[in-house]
Amino acid sequence: MKWSREQRMDMGTRTGRSWLRRGGVCLWALLAAGAAQAQEGRPWLDPAVPTAQRVELVLGRMTLDEKISLVHGNFGSVLRKTRPDDKRIGAGHVPGVPRLGIPDLYESDASLGVANGGTMRPGDVATALPASLATAASFDPAIAYEGGAMIGAEARAKGFNVLLAGGANLTRDPWNGRDFEYLGEDPWLTGVMAGAAIRGVQDNGIMSTLKHFALNAQESGRYVLDAQIAQGALRESDLLAFQIALERGQPDSVMCAYNKVNGDWSCENDWLLNQVLKRDWSFPGWVMSDWGGVHSTVKAALAGLDQESGQELDQEVYFGEPLQTAIGKGTVPEARLDDMVRRILGRLFHRGLVDRPAPDSPQPIDYAAHGLVARRAAEAGAVLLRNEGRVLPLSTALKRVVVIGGHADVGVLSGGGSSQVQAVSGSPLRMPIPNGPANLGFIKITYHGSSPLAAIKARLPGAQVTFLDGADPAAAAAAATGADAVLVFATQWRTEAIDLESLALPEGQDALIAAVAAANPRTTVVLETGGAVLMPWLGKVGAVLEAWYPGDQGGEAIARVLFGEVDAGGRLPLTFPAREEQAPRPQVPGLANVKAAAAEQAAKPRTPGATTVDITGGVKGFDVPYVEGADVGYRWYGRQGLKPLFPFGHGLSYSRFRHDGFTAQGGARPSVRFTVTNTGDRPGVDVPQVYAVVPGADGRPARRLVAFQRVELAPGQSVAVTLPIDPRLIARYDSGAAAWAVSGGPVPVVLARDAGDTGLTATLAMSALSLKP
C-alpha cells in the first residue's frame, strides 16, 4: 500500500492520539473526574481553568521541599531500588507531588526508539527506527513526524511521559561518533526535520526535549572541552537549527550539553540559556541538564538551568540541599526557584499530563504497524550514491547471486550508546567494543534481527543465493566470479562516547570490496554506516547504496530498494569527503588527551565499594576552535574550493526528472516556484533543492540551502512546486544590532540536485530587512 504524505501525517496524528481511547477511557470521563476532584478543593485539577492560573494555584500550595524535589532527579536505574516492581525504569526519574496531583516524570532515551540501556527493563522491546541520518536523508518532514509519533506512542504505552529526543546538533565533523543520532550538517534541514519529529512525539500527550544545547559536536573529551566560535557564526549555524526546531516542534524542554561554549559550561551559560533561549526565543519550557552536565549550584541556577538530571553522575547533587541552602542565604532568590518550578508545571499542564497521565502499567502496542513506520523511514532514507550501467534495481529473474559480509545473514547494524534500542526484531549478534574502556562495558556492537540475506532470498526463490562472511577476500572473489549479481555489505560502527580515528572501513573491508569488484564489476556495495566513509574502490564497483543503520526492518527495507519495489529516494544530509584532510579538523581534537587519560585510569587500582563516578575519565580540558564558523559542511567545502567524494544533497533515482520554469519572488516573504516532471519510465522520487548564493564568512559568494521538497511522481507526471524562503537563511546575524540583517539588492538562487550542481538560476529582489533574533 502506498501512502500519500497527507495519509502518513494523518496516521501519525491518529497514532499520537490513540491513547485517548485505550482501555475504554473516554476524554469526557477524564474531564469529569478532574472536575470532581476540583470540587474537593483542588481547583487546579479542573481542566476548564486556564493553564497559567492552574500553575499558580499549585505553586502557591507547594512547600519549599516540594519545589526543590521537582528540580533534580535520579538516574533511572535508582528507581529499581525504591520501586522494584515499577515498569517505568528508564534514563531518569523525578518525583512528582502526589498530594497535589502532580505526576512523577518518567524519562526515557528516545532518539531512535524507546531505549532500554543496559536492559534495565528485562525482556522489554521497542520498535527501532533507522539512524536519524536516514530520516534526514528522506528530506521529508512527514517521515520525521511519523517516526516521532510512533516513538511517542510506544513511550506513553510503556508509562513514560518525557522523551529525551530531538537531537539538533549539526554534524560538523565526519568522524563524530554520534553523527548517526543527528540530522545532518545544514541548519534548515536539521531544524525542519527535528521540529517535525518533536511534534510527532508530543502529539501523544507526552513531552520531548530538544538537545544537546549547544555545540555538542564531538564525543572525545565532551565533558571537558570548550567549543569556541563567534556568537554571530553560532547564531547562523547550530543555534539557527535549534531555533527552527523549537519554532516548529515547540518542545517542552531543552537539554543543555556537556561541553563549554566560549568559556562557560553549557548548563551554566547565561548567554545561551537566559539571553538566547529564554529572552530572544521566548522559550516557555524548562532547561534540563544532560546526565552529569552540572558543575555548580548558584551559577547554574542564575544562568538559567531549571533542573538537574541524572544527579548521580554529577560530583554532588547541586540542586538538592545546596540549592535549598543558597535560597536560605539569598544567593539564589526564591523567585528563581519559583520560575524553575513554574516552567516545569506549565508544560505538565499544557501537555495534558496532569489531566491524562501516562498509564501506570504497560499497555498493548501494535508492533506490526510500528514496524512499517520504521521500514518506510529506512526506505525513504536509503541513498543511491552510484549506479553505473544501471546495475540496480536487481531483477527477480537472476539465477546466481552472491551476498558477502556485514553479517547480512543475521541482521543489520545499529549505533551504540544511550540511543540503543532493544528491537522487536531481536538482537542476534551483540559484541563488546574491541579494547573498549571498562566504563563503557554496557555498550555493545548490536545487530537488529532483520536479515538482508533472508529478504533477498525471499525475492529469488528459484535462484542460487550464496552467502560468505567476507573473512577471506580471495574466496569471496572466487565466489563472485561469473555471478549475475554480487552484493557486498560493508559496515562501520559508531557509538556515543567514542569518535572514529579513521573514516576508512574497518577490518580490511576495503580490500575485500576491491578484490570482489575486480572479479565481478557488477558488484553492489551496501553501506551500513553512521556517517561518511572513504571509498578507494568507488570507480571499480557498479553501484553503492548508503543504507545507514536501517532499524527494526532494515533487511526488508534494503531488499525493497535493491529490487526497485520502492525508489532509492534518499539524499545525503551531510558531505562525504574524498580525503580526511578535506575536513575542517582532519583529526579528532584532544584525542591524545583522551588516550593518555584512559591509559592512566587503566593503570590505577580500583577502589572497592567506590560510589562516585568521574565521567570525565580524568581527561583534562582543551579548546576546540570552530574555524569554519557558520560555514558548516558543504559551505566549508565551497569556501575552500574542495571537491568532495559526494556533495550534500547527492542521491540518484531509478527514474529521471526535469526541472522547468524556475522563478523567484523577493520582498519580506520571498519564495520560489518551479515545475518537476518525471521523464523516466518508472515511478520515482526527486528532491529538488534551492540554494541562495550569499557572501560567506570570508566575503566570497557561498551557497546556503533555503528550501527543498521531496516529490514522488509517476512516469510523465508533472507537479508545480512553490516554496517559501525564511529570510534568516539569506541574512547575516549582526551581533552589534542583535538582529538578523538582510542586505537589499539581488540575491541569486539556484535550483539544484545537490550542493555542487549548477542547476537553474533565478534572482530574488530583496529589500533591506532587520529581523528580531
mmCIF file of C-alpha atoms in Angstrom, residues 13-367:
data_model
loop_
_atom_site.group_PDB
_atom_site.id
_atom_site.type_symbol
_atom_site.label_atom_id
_atom_site.label_comp_id
_atom_site.label_asym_id
_atom_site.label_seq_id
_atom_site.Cartn_x
_atom_site.Cartn_y
_atom_site.Cartn_z
ATOM 1 C CA THR A 13 -1.657 12.086 14.335
ATOM 2 C CA ARG A 14 -4.011 9.162 14.938
ATOM 3 C CA THR A 15 -1.148 7.111 16.402
ATOM 4 C CA GLY A 16 -0.319 10.013 18.670
ATOM 5 C CA ARG A 17 -3.900 10.347 19.872
ATOM 6 C CA SER A 18 -4.778 6.676 20.165
ATOM 7 C CA TRP A 19 -4.071 6.727 23.879
ATOM 8 C CA LEU A 20 -7.299 8.733 24.325
ATOM 9 C CA ARG A 21 -9.280 5.626 23.509
ATOM 10 C CA ARG A 22 -7.203 2.892 25.187
ATOM 11 C CA GLY A 23 -8.933 0.720 27.749
ATOM 12 C CA GLY A 24 -12.310 2.293 27.039
ATOM 13 C CA VAL A 25 -11.253 5.524 28.747
ATOM 14 C CA CYS A 26 -13.006 8.471 27.186
ATOM 15 C CA LEU A 27 -11.830 12.034 27.311
ATOM 16 C CA TRP A 28 -15.146 13.205 28.766
ATOM 17 C CA ALA A 29 -14.735 10.777 31.643
ATOM 18 C CA LEU A 30 -11.296 12.101 32.447
ATOM 19 C CA LEU A 31 -12.545 15.652 32.302
ATOM 20 C CA ALA A 32 -15.426 14.735 34.582
ATOM 21 C CA ALA A 33 -13.001 13.131 37.017
ATOM 22 C CA GLY A 34 -10.915 16.293 37.022
ATOM 23 C CA ALA A 35 -13.957 18.424 37.703
ATOM 24 C CA ALA A 36 -14.961 16.136 40.566
ATOM 25 C CA GLN A 37 -11.532 16.473 42.110
ATOM 26 C CA ALA A 38 -11.750 20.236 41.713
ATOM 27 C CA GLN A 39 -14.961 20.165 43.753
ATOM 28 C CA GLU A 40 -12.981 18.542 46.535
ATOM 29 C CA GLY A 41 -10.935 21.704 46.978
ATOM 30 C CA ARG A 42 -8.263 21.312 44.291
ATOM 31 C CA PRO A 43 -9.328 23.737 41.564
ATOM 32 C CA TRP A 44 -6.036 23.358 39.663
ATOM 33 C CA LEU A 45 -7.215 19.881 38.658
ATOM 34 C CA ASP A 46 -10.157 21.341 36.764
ATOM 35 C CA PRO A 47 -9.283 21.280 33.016
ATOM 36 C CA ALA A 48 -11.602 24.240 32.453
ATOM 37 C CA VAL A 49 -9.310 26.513 34.489
ATOM 38 C CA PRO A 50 -6.707 28.346 32.309
ATOM 39 C CA THR A 51 -3.259 26.738 32.417
ATOM 40 C CA ALA A 52 -1.451 29.773 33.826
ATOM 41 C CA GLN A 53 -3.957 30.002 36.672
ATOM 42 C CA ARG A 54 -3.672 26.275 37.422
ATOM 43 C CA VAL A 55 0.109 26.588 37.661
ATOM 44 C CA GLU A 56 -0.077 29.472 40.108
ATOM 45 C CA LEU A 57 -2.679 27.680 42.230
ATOM 46 C CA VAL A 58 -0.359 24.668 42.585
ATOM 47 C CA LEU A 59 2.799 26.718 43.035
ATOM 48 C CA GLY A 60 1.191 28.676 45.856
ATOM 49 C CA ARG A 61 0.476 25.476 47.770
ATOM 50 C CA MET A 62 3.865 23.811 47.350
ATOM 51 C CA THR A 63 6.331 23.674 50.208
ATOM 52 C CA LEU A 64 9.974 24.581 49.708
ATOM 53 C CA ASP A 65 10.905 20.895 49.948
ATOM 54 C CA GLU A 66 8.398 20.004 47.237
ATOM 55 C CA LYS A 67 9.720 22.699 44.940
ATOM 56 C CA ILE A 68 13.285 21.511 45.455
ATOM 57 C CA SER A 69 12.294 17.904 44.795
ATOM 58 C CA LEU A 70 10.935 18.849 41.372
ATOM 59 C CA VAL A 71 14.178 20.454 40.126
ATOM 60 C CA HIS A 72 16.539 17.480 40.480
ATOM 61 C CA GLY A 73 16.207 13.813 39.620
ATOM 62 C CA ASN A 74 17.854 10.418 39.716
ATOM 63 C CA PHE A 75 19.396 8.232 37.097
ATOM 64 C CA GLY A 76 16.606 5.872 36.083
ATOM 65 C CA SER A 77 18.090 2.678 37.499
ATOM 66 C CA VAL A 78 17.853 4.157 41.012
ATOM 67 C CA LEU A 79 14.093 3.622 40.737
ATOM 68 C CA ARG A 80 14.663 -0.114 40.868
ATOM 69 C CA LYS A 81 15.871 0.189 44.482
ATOM 70 C CA THR A 82 12.858 2.138 45.688
ATOM 71 C CA ARG A 83 10.149 0.678 43.435
ATOM 72 C CA PRO A 84 11.405 -2.703 42.215
ATOM 73 C CA ASP A 85 8.094 -3.570 40.551
ATOM 74 C CA ASP A 86 7.805 -0.314 38.581
ATOM 75 C CA LYS A 87 7.998 -0.971 34.842
ATOM 76 C CA ARG A 88 8.986 2.616 34.031
ATOM 77 C CA ILE A 89 12.696 2.340 34.761
ATOM 78 C CA GLY A 90 14.460 4.411 32.128
ATOM 79 C CA ALA A 91 17.044 7.138 31.752
ATOM 80 C CA GLY A 92 15.718 9.281 34.583
ATOM 81 C CA HIS A 93 13.091 9.834 37.244
ATOM 82 C CA VAL A 94 11.916 12.978 39.032
ATOM 83 C CA PRO A 95 9.369 12.531 41.862
ATOM 84 C CA GLY A 96 6.147 14.483 41.499
ATOM 85 C CA VAL A 97 3.912 15.896 44.223
ATOM 86 C CA PRO A 98 1.212 13.277 44.793
ATOM 87 C CA ARG A 99 -0.757 15.265 47.341
ATOM 88 C CA LEU A 100 -1.275 17.984 44.717
ATOM 89 C CA GLY A 101 -1.892 15.630 41.801
ATOM 90 C CA ILE A 102 1.445 16.382 40.089
ATOM 91 C CA PRO A 103 2.788 13.215 38.422
ATOM 92 C CA ASP A 104 6.338 11.889 38.519
ATOM 93 C CA LEU A 105 8.490 12.485 35.477
ATOM 94 C CA TYR A 106 9.476 9.163 33.928
ATOM 95 C CA GLU A 107 12.176 9.812 31.333
ATOM 96 C CA SER A 108 13.449 7.584 28.533
ATOM 97 C CA ASP A 109 16.195 7.929 25.977
ATOM 98 C CA ALA A 110 14.494 8.072 22.635
ATOM 99 C CA SER A 111 16.474 9.253 19.642
ATOM 100 C CA LEU A 112 15.754 6.089 17.635
ATOM 101 C CA GLY A 113 13.087 4.395 19.737
ATOM 102 C CA VAL A 114 12.240 3.818 23.394
ATOM 103 C CA ALA A 115 15.665 2.793 24.653
ATOM 104 C CA ASN A 116 16.376 0.162 27.280
ATOM 105 C CA GLY A 117 20.011 0.786 28.031
ATOM 106 C CA GLY A 118 21.726 -1.996 29.910
ATOM 107 C CA THR A 119 18.397 -3.901 29.690
ATOM 108 C CA MET A 120 17.095 -2.024 32.739
ATOM 109 C CA ARG A 121 13.689 -3.486 31.877
ATOM 110 C CA PRO A 122 14.436 -7.183 31.181
ATOM 111 C CA GLY A 123 12.512 -8.503 28.202
ATOM 112 C CA ASP A 124 11.107 -5.127 27.175
ATOM 113 C CA VAL A 125 11.491 -4.370 23.477
ATOM 114 C CA ALA A 126 10.606 -1.421 21.266
ATOM 115 C CA THR A 127 10.477 -0.522 17.598
ATOM 116 C CA ALA A 128 13.864 0.713 16.390
ATOM 117 C CA LEU A 129 13.853 3.500 13.831
ATOM 118 C CA PRO A 130 16.774 3.784 11.431
ATOM 119 C CA ALA A 131 19.546 6.250 12.274
ATOM 120 C CA SER A 132 18.461 9.884 12.413
ATOM 121 C CA LEU A 133 20.709 10.477 9.406
ATOM 122 C CA ALA A 134 18.447 8.110 7.453
ATOM 123 C CA THR A 135 15.404 10.102 8.490
ATOM 124 C CA ALA A 136 17.179 13.302 7.470
ATOM 125 C CA ALA A 137 18.166 11.707 4.156
ATOM 126 C CA SER A 138 14.482 11.308 3.306
ATOM 127 C CA PHE A 139 14.226 15.125 3.119
ATOM 128 C CA ASP A 140 10.617 14.516 4.166
ATOM 129 C CA PRO A 141 9.190 16.119 7.339
ATOM 130 C CA ALA A 142 6.253 13.682 7.161
ATOM 131 C CA ILE A 143 8.687 10.781 7.648
ATOM 132 C CA ALA A 144 10.220 12.558 10.656
ATOM 133 C CA TYR A 145 6.788 13.285 12.110
ATOM 134 C CA GLU A 146 5.613 9.710 11.640
ATOM 135 C CA GLY A 147 8.730 8.350 13.371
ATOM 136 C CA GLY A 148 8.311 10.746 16.277
ATOM 137 C CA ALA A 149 4.619 9.850 16.624
ATOM 138 C CA MET A 150 5.467 6.160 16.655
ATOM 139 C CA ILE A 151 8.128 6.527 19.356
ATOM 140 C CA GLY A 152 5.883 8.779 21.397
ATOM 141 C CA ALA A 153 3.012 6.287 21.228
ATOM 142 C CA GLU A 154 5.258 3.445 22.429
ATOM 143 C CA ALA A 155 6.758 5.587 25.180
ATOM 144 C CA ARG A 156 3.338 6.513 26.509
ATOM 145 C CA ALA A 157 2.137 2.914 26.332
ATOM 146 C CA LYS A 158 5.152 1.938 28.456
ATOM 147 C CA GLY A 159 4.326 4.640 31.018
ATOM 148 C CA PHE A 160 6.953 7.245 30.154
ATOM 149 C CA ASN A 161 5.992 10.912 29.897
ATOM 150 C CA VAL A 162 9.308 12.552 28.936
ATOM 151 C CA LEU A 163 11.353 11.530 25.891
ATOM 152 C CA LEU A 164 14.962 12.654 25.625
ATOM 153 C CA ALA A 165 14.609 13.087 21.868
ATOM 154 C CA GLY A 166 15.091 15.971 19.428
ATOM 155 C CA GLY A 167 18.832 15.880 18.636
ATOM 156 C CA ALA A 168 19.591 19.002 16.572
ATOM 157 C CA ASN A 169 23.370 19.351 16.725
ATOM 158 C CA LEU A 170 24.942 19.915 13.323
ATOM 159 C CA THR A 171 27.331 17.240 12.076
ATOM 160 C CA ARG A 172 30.385 19.457 11.872
ATOM 161 C CA ASP A 173 32.968 16.658 11.772
ATOM 162 C CA PRO A 174 32.731 13.456 9.712
ATOM 163 C CA TRP A 175 34.344 11.357 12.466
ATOM 164 C CA ASN A 176 31.932 12.265 15.288
ATOM 165 C CA GLY A 177 30.788 9.079 16.990
ATOM 166 C CA ARG A 178 27.300 10.452 17.475
ATOM 167 C CA ASP A 179 26.691 11.777 13.951
ATOM 168 C CA PHE A 180 24.205 8.947 13.315
ATOM 169 C CA GLU A 181 21.892 10.403 16.002
ATOM 170 C CA TYR A 182 21.751 13.825 14.366
ATOM 171 C CA LEU A 183 20.118 15.183 11.221
ATOM 172 C CA GLY A 184 23.000 16.420 9.115
ATOM 173 C CA GLU A 185 25.106 19.480 8.525
ATOM 174 C CA ASP A 186 22.558 22.048 7.344
ATOM 175 C CA PRO A 187 20.602 24.315 9.751
ATOM 176 C CA TRP A 188 17.401 24.402 7.669
ATOM 177 C CA LEU A 189 17.214 20.655 7.038
ATOM 178 C CA THR A 190 18.060 19.873 10.666
ATOM 179 C CA GLY A 191 15.612 22.385 12.106
ATOM 180 C CA VAL A 192 12.719 21.325 9.877
ATOM 181 C CA MET A 193 13.212 17.603 10.464
ATOM 182 C CA ALA A 194 13.858 17.898 14.215
ATOM 183 C CA GLY A 195 10.800 20.084 14.623
ATOM 184 C CA ALA A 196 8.593 17.573 12.798
ATOM 185 C CA ALA A 197 9.878 14.659 14.899
ATOM 186 C CA ILE A 198 9.334 16.559 18.170
ATOM 187 C CA ARG A 199 5.798 17.484 17.137
ATOM 188 C CA GLY A 200 5.105 13.818 16.394
ATOM 189 C CA VAL A 201 6.333 12.780 19.839
ATOM 190 C CA GLN A 202 4.342 15.435 21.676
ATOM 191 C CA ASP A 203 1.103 14.760 19.796
ATOM 192 C CA ASN A 204 0.892 11.708 22.069
ATOM 193 C CA GLY A 205 0.382 13.915 25.098
ATOM 194 C CA ILE A 206 3.938 13.431 26.355
ATOM 195 C CA MET A 207 6.890 15.783 26.497
ATOM 196 C CA SER A 208 10.030 15.871 24.362
ATOM 197 C CA THR A 209 13.342 17.590 24.747
ATOM 198 C CA LEU A 210 15.406 19.431 22.163
ATOM 199 C CA LYS A 211 19.084 18.574 22.623
ATOM 200 C CA HIS A 212 22.091 19.000 23.122
ATOM 201 C CA PHE A 213 22.210 22.767 23.547
ATOM 202 C CA ALA A 214 24.769 23.601 22.177
ATOM 203 C CA LEU A 215 27.786 22.621 20.055
ATOM 204 C CA ASN A 216 27.960 19.047 21.347
ATOM 205 C CA ALA A 217 29.819 18.247 18.123
ATOM 206 C CA GLN A 218 32.267 15.554 19.238
ATOM 207 C CA GLU A 219 32.449 12.762 21.793
ATOM 208 C CA SER A 220 36.159 12.774 22.671
ATOM 209 C CA GLY A 221 36.512 14.928 25.766
ATOM 210 C CA ARG A 222 32.882 16.011 25.542
ATOM 211 C CA TYR A 223 32.706 16.518 29.317
ATOM 212 C CA VAL A 224 35.620 18.952 29.425
ATOM 213 C CA LEU A 225 36.158 20.638 26.033
ATOM 214 C CA ASP A 226 35.488 24.298 25.311
ATOM 215 C CA ALA A 227 33.786 24.869 21.952
ATOM 216 C CA GLN A 228 34.962 28.227 20.672
ATOM 217 C CA ILE A 229 33.098 30.163 17.991
ATOM 218 C CA ALA A 230 31.983 33.747 17.337
ATOM 219 C CA GLN A 231 28.452 34.426 18.550
ATOM 220 C CA GLY A 232 27.257 35.600 15.137
ATOM 221 C CA ALA A 233 28.587 32.467 13.443
ATOM 222 C CA LEU A 234 26.930 30.296 16.081
ATOM 223 C CA ARG A 235 23.604 32.093 15.524
ATOM 224 C CA GLU A 236 23.841 31.388 11.783
ATOM 225 C CA SER A 237 24.581 27.685 12.189
ATOM 226 C CA ASP A 238 23.850 25.437 15.176
ATOM 227 C CA LEU A 239 21.663 27.924 17.012
ATOM 228 C CA LEU A 240 19.612 28.572 13.878
ATOM 229 C CA ALA A 241 18.945 24.816 13.619
ATOM 230 C CA PHE A 242 17.798 24.777 17.249
ATOM 231 C CA GLN A 243 15.679 27.878 16.765
ATOM 232 C CA ILE A 244 13.862 26.461 13.735
ATOM 233 C CA ALA A 245 13.300 23.151 15.545
ATOM 234 C CA LEU A 246 11.951 24.997 18.570
ATOM 235 C CA GLU A 247 9.577 27.102 16.488
ATOM 236 C CA ARG A 248 8.250 24.130 14.538
ATOM 237 C CA GLY A 249 8.236 21.456 17.240
ATOM 238 C CA GLN A 250 7.592 23.539 20.373
ATOM 239 C CA PRO A 251 9.414 21.105 22.677
ATOM 240 C CA ASP A 252 8.540 21.235 26.350
ATOM 241 C CA SER A 253 12.160 21.025 27.483
ATOM 242 C CA VAL A 254 15.623 21.850 26.187
ATOM 243 C CA MET A 255 18.573 19.750 27.335
ATOM 244 C CA CYS A 256 21.833 21.625 27.733
ATOM 245 C CA ALA A 257 25.060 19.926 26.644
ATOM 246 C CA TYR A 258 28.131 18.660 28.478
ATOM 247 C CA ASN A 259 30.736 20.895 26.884
ATOM 248 C CA LYS A 260 31.636 24.513 27.439
ATOM 249 C CA VAL A 261 30.737 27.148 24.862
ATOM 250 C CA ASN A 262 33.086 30.139 24.728
ATOM 251 C CA GLY A 263 34.363 29.569 28.258
ATOM 252 C CA ASP A 264 31.198 28.634 30.177
ATOM 253 C CA TRP A 265 29.635 25.217 30.679
ATOM 254 C CA SER A 266 26.548 24.851 28.506
ATOM 255 C CA CYS A 267 24.417 24.166 31.592
ATOM 256 C CA GLU A 268 25.572 27.341 33.314
ATOM 257 C CA ASN A 269 25.921 29.534 30.237
ATOM 258 C CA ASP A 270 23.917 32.720 30.798
ATOM 259 C CA TRP A 271 24.246 33.795 27.168
ATOM 260 C CA LEU A 272 22.895 30.502 25.819
ATOM 261 C CA LEU A 273 20.151 29.863 28.359
ATOM 262 C CA ASN A 274 18.942 33.227 29.609
ATOM 263 C CA GLN A 275 19.730 35.545 26.726
ATOM 264 C CA VAL A 276 19.281 33.420 23.607
ATOM 265 C CA LEU A 277 16.836 30.677 24.619
ATOM 266 C CA LYS A 278 14.588 32.368 27.167
ATOM 267 C CA ARG A 279 14.828 36.036 26.201
ATOM 268 C CA ASP A 280 15.335 36.113 22.427
ATOM 269 C CA TRP A 281 13.367 32.959 21.608
ATOM 270 C CA SER A 282 10.780 33.330 24.420
ATOM 271 C CA PHE A 283 11.088 29.653 25.321
ATOM 272 C CA PRO A 284 8.336 28.850 27.869
ATOM 273 C CA GLY A 285 9.536 25.393 28.915
ATOM 274 C CA TRP A 286 12.307 24.251 31.209
ATOM 275 C CA VAL A 287 16.011 23.575 30.728
ATOM 276 C CA MET A 288 17.206 20.196 31.987
ATOM 277 C CA SER A 289 20.834 19.188 32.187
ATOM 278 C CA ASP A 290 22.431 16.338 30.369
ATOM 279 C CA TRP A 291 23.249 13.476 32.717
ATOM 280 C CA GLY A 292 26.382 14.616 34.572
ATOM 281 C CA GLY A 293 26.400 18.074 32.995
ATOM 282 C CA VAL A 294 26.032 20.228 36.142
ATOM 283 C CA HIS A 295 29.029 21.871 37.818
ATOM 284 C CA SER A 296 27.601 24.376 40.297
ATOM 285 C CA THR A 297 24.531 25.473 42.212
ATOM 286 C CA VAL A 298 24.370 29.251 42.270
ATOM 287 C CA LYS A 299 25.938 29.943 38.893
ATOM 288 C CA ALA A 300 23.881 27.278 37.118
ATOM 289 C CA ALA A 301 20.616 28.399 38.724
ATOM 290 C CA LEU A 302 21.184 32.053 37.904
ATOM 291 C CA ALA A 303 22.358 31.222 34.376
ATOM 292 C CA GLY A 304 19.057 29.562 33.503
ATOM 293 C CA LEU A 305 19.328 25.842 34.327
ATOM 294 C CA ASP A 306 15.961 24.682 35.697
ATOM 295 C CA GLN A 307 16.509 21.025 36.512
ATOM 296 C CA GLU A 308 19.460 18.789 37.358
ATOM 297 C CA SER A 309 19.106 15.384 35.668
ATOM 298 C CA GLY A 310 20.826 12.099 36.445
ATOM 299 C CA GLN A 311 22.317 13.629 39.566
ATOM 300 C CA GLU A 312 24.357 10.514 40.408
ATOM 301 C CA LEU A 313 26.703 11.419 37.553
ATOM 302 C CA ASP A 314 27.413 14.889 38.960
ATOM 303 C CA GLN A 315 30.054 15.465 41.617
ATOM 304 C CA GLU A 316 27.265 16.310 44.056
ATOM 305 C CA VAL A 317 23.518 16.929 43.999
ATOM 306 C CA TYR A 318 23.764 20.640 43.206
ATOM 307 C CA PHE A 319 20.026 21.330 43.019
ATOM 308 C CA GLY A 320 19.169 19.429 46.196
ATOM 309 C CA GLU A 321 20.336 20.568 49.630
ATOM 310 C CA PRO A 322 22.896 23.067 48.230
ATOM 311 C CA LEU A 323 20.144 24.876 46.323
ATOM 312 C CA GLN A 324 17.924 24.971 49.387
ATOM 313 C CA THR A 325 20.834 26.427 51.377
ATOM 314 C CA ALA A 326 21.520 29.016 48.665
ATOM 315 C CA ILE A 327 17.879 30.092 48.755
ATOM 316 C CA GLY A 328 18.049 30.435 52.548
ATOM 317 C CA LYS A 329 21.130 32.649 52.207
ATOM 318 C CA GLY A 330 19.598 34.679 49.368
ATOM 319 C CA THR A 331 22.370 33.850 46.881
ATOM 320 C CA VAL A 332 19.630 32.281 44.739
ATOM 321 C CA PRO A 333 16.344 34.204 45.061
ATOM 322 C CA GLU A 334 13.303 32.068 45.846
ATOM 323 C CA ALA A 335 11.663 33.759 42.881
ATOM 324 C CA ARG A 336 14.217 31.990 40.693
ATOM 325 C CA LEU A 337 13.225 28.622 42.187
ATOM 326 C CA ASP A 338 9.585 29.510 41.566
ATOM 327 C CA ASP A 339 10.475 30.224 37.933
ATOM 328 C CA MET A 340 12.110 26.793 37.604
ATOM 329 C CA VAL A 341 9.083 25.033 39.056
ATOM 330 C CA ARG A 342 6.615 27.210 37.140
ATOM 331 C CA ARG A 343 8.258 26.227 33.851
ATOM 332 C CA ILE A 344 8.027 22.507 34.661
ATOM 333 C CA LEU A 345 4.455 22.705 35.937
ATOM 334 C CA GLY A 346 3.424 24.833 32.985
ATOM 335 C CA ARG A 347 4.460 22.184 30.485
ATOM 336 C CA LEU A 348 2.892 19.370 32.522
ATOM 337 C CA PHE A 349 -0.464 21.147 32.430
ATOM 338 C CA HIS A 350 -0.030 22.331 28.837
ATOM 339 C CA ARG A 351 0.751 18.820 27.584
ATOM 340 C CA GLY A 352 -2.205 17.344 29.494
ATOM 341 C CA LEU A 353 -0.147 15.098 31.755
ATOM 342 C CA VAL A 354 -1.991 16.172 34.898
ATOM 343 C CA ASP A 355 -5.423 15.534 33.375
ATOM 344 C CA ARG A 356 -4.432 12.475 31.325
ATOM 345 C CA PRO A 357 -1.383 10.910 32.976
ATOM 346 C CA ALA A 358 0.616 8.185 31.285
ATOM 347 C CA PRO A 359 -0.518 4.702 32.366
ATOM 348 C CA ASP A 360 0.945 3.101 35.482
ATOM 349 C CA SER A 361 1.321 -0.275 33.768
ATOM 350 C CA PRO A 362 2.307 -1.196 30.191
ATOM 351 C CA GLN A 363 -0.400 -1.016 27.534
ATOM 352 C CA PRO A 364 -0.707 -3.019 24.280
ATOM 353 C CA ILE A 365 1.398 -1.835 21.336
ATOM 354 C CA ASP A 366 0.778 -2.582 17.669
ATOM 355 C CA TYR A 367 4.367 -3.505 16.849
#
